Tab-separated table of C-alpha atoms in Angstrom:
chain	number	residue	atom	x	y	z
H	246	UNK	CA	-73.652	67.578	-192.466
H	247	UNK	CA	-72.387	71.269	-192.865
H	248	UNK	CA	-74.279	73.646	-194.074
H	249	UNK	CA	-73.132	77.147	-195.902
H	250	UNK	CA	-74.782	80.325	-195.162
H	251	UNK	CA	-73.966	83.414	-197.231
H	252	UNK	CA	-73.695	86.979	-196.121
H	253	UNK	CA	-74.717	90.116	-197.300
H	254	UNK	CA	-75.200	93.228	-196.610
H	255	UNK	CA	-77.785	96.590	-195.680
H	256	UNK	CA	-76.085	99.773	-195.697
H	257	UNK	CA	-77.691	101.799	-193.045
H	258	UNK	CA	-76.308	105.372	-191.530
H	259	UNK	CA	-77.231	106.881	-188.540
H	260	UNK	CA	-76.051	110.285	-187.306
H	261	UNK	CA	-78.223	110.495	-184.561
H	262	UNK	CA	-76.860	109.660	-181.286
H	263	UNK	CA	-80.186	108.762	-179.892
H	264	UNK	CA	-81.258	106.041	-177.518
H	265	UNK	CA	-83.993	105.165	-179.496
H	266	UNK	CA	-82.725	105.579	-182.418
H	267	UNK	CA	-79.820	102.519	-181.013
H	268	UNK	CA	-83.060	100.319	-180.109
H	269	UNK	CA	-84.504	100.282	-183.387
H	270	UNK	CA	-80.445	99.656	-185.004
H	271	UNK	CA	-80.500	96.925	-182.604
H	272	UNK	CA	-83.615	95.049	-183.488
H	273	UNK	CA	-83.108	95.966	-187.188
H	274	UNK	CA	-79.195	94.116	-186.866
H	275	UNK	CA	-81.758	90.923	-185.429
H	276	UNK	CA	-84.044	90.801	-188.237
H	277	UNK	CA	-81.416	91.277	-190.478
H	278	UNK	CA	-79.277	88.457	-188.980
H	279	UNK	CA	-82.645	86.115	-189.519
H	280	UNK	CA	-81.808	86.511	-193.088
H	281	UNK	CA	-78.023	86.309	-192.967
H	282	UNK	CA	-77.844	90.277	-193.752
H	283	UNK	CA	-75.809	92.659	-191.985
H	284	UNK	CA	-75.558	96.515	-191.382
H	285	UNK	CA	-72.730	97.256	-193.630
H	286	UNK	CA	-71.778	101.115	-192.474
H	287	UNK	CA	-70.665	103.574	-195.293
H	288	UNK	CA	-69.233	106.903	-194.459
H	289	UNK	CA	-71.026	109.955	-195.484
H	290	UNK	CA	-68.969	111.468	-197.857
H	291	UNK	CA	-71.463	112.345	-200.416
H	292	UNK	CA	-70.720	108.958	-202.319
H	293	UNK	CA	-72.581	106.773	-200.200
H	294	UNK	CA	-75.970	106.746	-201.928
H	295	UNK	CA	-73.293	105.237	-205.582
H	296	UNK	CA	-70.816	103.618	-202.731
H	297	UNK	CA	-74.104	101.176	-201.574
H	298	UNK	CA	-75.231	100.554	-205.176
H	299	UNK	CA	-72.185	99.586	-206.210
H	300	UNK	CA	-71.314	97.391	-203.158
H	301	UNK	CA	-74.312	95.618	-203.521
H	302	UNK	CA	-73.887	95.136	-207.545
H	303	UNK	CA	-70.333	93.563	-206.234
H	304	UNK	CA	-71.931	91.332	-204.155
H	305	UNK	CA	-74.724	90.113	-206.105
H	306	UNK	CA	-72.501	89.156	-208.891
H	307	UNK	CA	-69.746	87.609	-206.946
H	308	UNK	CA	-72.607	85.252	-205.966
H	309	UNK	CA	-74.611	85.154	-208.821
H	310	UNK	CA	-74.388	82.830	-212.448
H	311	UNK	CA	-76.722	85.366	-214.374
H	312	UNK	CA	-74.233	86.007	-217.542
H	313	UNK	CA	-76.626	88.321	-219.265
H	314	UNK	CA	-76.845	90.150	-215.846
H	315	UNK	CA	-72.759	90.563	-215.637
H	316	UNK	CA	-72.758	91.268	-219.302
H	317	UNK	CA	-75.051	93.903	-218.987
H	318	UNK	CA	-73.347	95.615	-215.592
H	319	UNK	CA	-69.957	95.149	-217.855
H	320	UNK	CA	-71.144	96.596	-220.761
H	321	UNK	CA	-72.306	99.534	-218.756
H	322	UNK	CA	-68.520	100.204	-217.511
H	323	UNK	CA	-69.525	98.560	-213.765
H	324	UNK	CA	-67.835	95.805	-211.907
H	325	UNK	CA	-64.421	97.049	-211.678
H	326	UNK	CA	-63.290	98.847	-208.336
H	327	UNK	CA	-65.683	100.109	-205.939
H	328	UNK	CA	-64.562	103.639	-206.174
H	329	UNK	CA	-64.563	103.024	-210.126
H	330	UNK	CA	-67.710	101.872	-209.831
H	331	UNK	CA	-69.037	104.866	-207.993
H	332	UNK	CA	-67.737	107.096	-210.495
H	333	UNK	CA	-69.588	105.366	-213.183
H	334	UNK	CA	-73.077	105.214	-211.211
H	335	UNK	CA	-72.817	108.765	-210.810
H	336	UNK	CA	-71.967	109.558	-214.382
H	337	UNK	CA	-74.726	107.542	-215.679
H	338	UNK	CA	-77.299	108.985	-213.110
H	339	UNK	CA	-76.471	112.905	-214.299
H	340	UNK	CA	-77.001	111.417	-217.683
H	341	UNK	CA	-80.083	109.879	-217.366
H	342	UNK	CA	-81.393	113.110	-215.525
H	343	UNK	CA	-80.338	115.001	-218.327
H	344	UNK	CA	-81.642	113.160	-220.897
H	345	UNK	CA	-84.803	115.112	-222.909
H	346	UNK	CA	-87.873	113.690	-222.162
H	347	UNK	CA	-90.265	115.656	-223.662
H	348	UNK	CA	-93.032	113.853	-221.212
H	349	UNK	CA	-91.291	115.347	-218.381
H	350	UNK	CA	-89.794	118.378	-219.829
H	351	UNK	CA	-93.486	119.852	-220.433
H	352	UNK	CA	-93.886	119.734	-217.185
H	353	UNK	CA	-91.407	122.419	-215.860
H	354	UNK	CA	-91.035	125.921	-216.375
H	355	UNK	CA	-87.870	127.137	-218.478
H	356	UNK	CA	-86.400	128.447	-215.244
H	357	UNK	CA	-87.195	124.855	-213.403
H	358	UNK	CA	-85.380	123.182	-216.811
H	359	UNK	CA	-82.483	125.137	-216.327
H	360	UNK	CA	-82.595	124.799	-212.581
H	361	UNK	CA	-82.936	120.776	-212.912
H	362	UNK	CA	-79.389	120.617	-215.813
H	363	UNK	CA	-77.569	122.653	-213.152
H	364	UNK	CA	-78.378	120.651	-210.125
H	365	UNK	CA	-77.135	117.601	-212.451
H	366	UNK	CA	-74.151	119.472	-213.883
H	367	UNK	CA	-73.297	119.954	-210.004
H	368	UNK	CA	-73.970	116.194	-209.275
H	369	UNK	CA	-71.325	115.087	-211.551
H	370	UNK	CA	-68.762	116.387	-209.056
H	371	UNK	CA	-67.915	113.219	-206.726
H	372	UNK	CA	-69.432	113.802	-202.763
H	373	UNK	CA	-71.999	116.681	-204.766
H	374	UNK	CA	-74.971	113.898	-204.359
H	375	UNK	CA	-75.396	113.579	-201.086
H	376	UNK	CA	-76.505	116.504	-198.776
H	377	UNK	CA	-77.047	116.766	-194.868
């Protein structure tokens, strides 16, 4: 009898060249292998944080037979390309920043307000999320 094992994946990026920094990748790639996961590498170009999401979203509905979860992913404008996708995390992360909520807002200072809805307003340009 065959059996099927599925695949998925962990994105994890190291810009380190450091020996022990390679020991810990290597024993991570073996515990993830116990679990059929794998280190899926995604290139730092300030989409990876969306680029991972959105893989991941891809992969758990390819394999998954939750309708009301694909309707809801669909109905948020997801599951279409990858890069499509990571435009549309993005957008609705800025938006959810920027909503108004007054239990957070009276928190902050009017300069820290205005400070927070131009970070976001910078965030909505693709690669502006991530920062080295």
């Amino acid at each position: 009898m065959q059996s099927t094992r599925t695949s998925t994946t962990c994105t994890l990026t190291f810009v380190v060249d450091d020996p022990t920094i390679h020991e810990h990748e290597d024993r991570l790639k073996r515990n993830l292998s116990c679990f059929n996961l794998e280190i899926d590498q995604v290139a730092m170009d300030g989409d990876r944080t969306f680029r991972s999401i959105a893989r991941m979203l891809a992969f758990t509905c390819n394999h998954s037979q939750d309708k009301e979860l694909m309707n809801h992913l669909t109905t948020l404008g997801l599951l279409k390309t990858e890069n499509r996708d990571v435009k549309t995390l993005r957008k609705l992360s800025v938006s959810e920043v920027l909503k108004t909520d007054e239990d957070i807002v009276g928190f902050l200072t009017v300069e820290e307000q205005r400070s927070l809805t131009e970070t976001a307003e910078e965030f909505r340009r693709p690669g502006a999320f991530d920062r080295n």
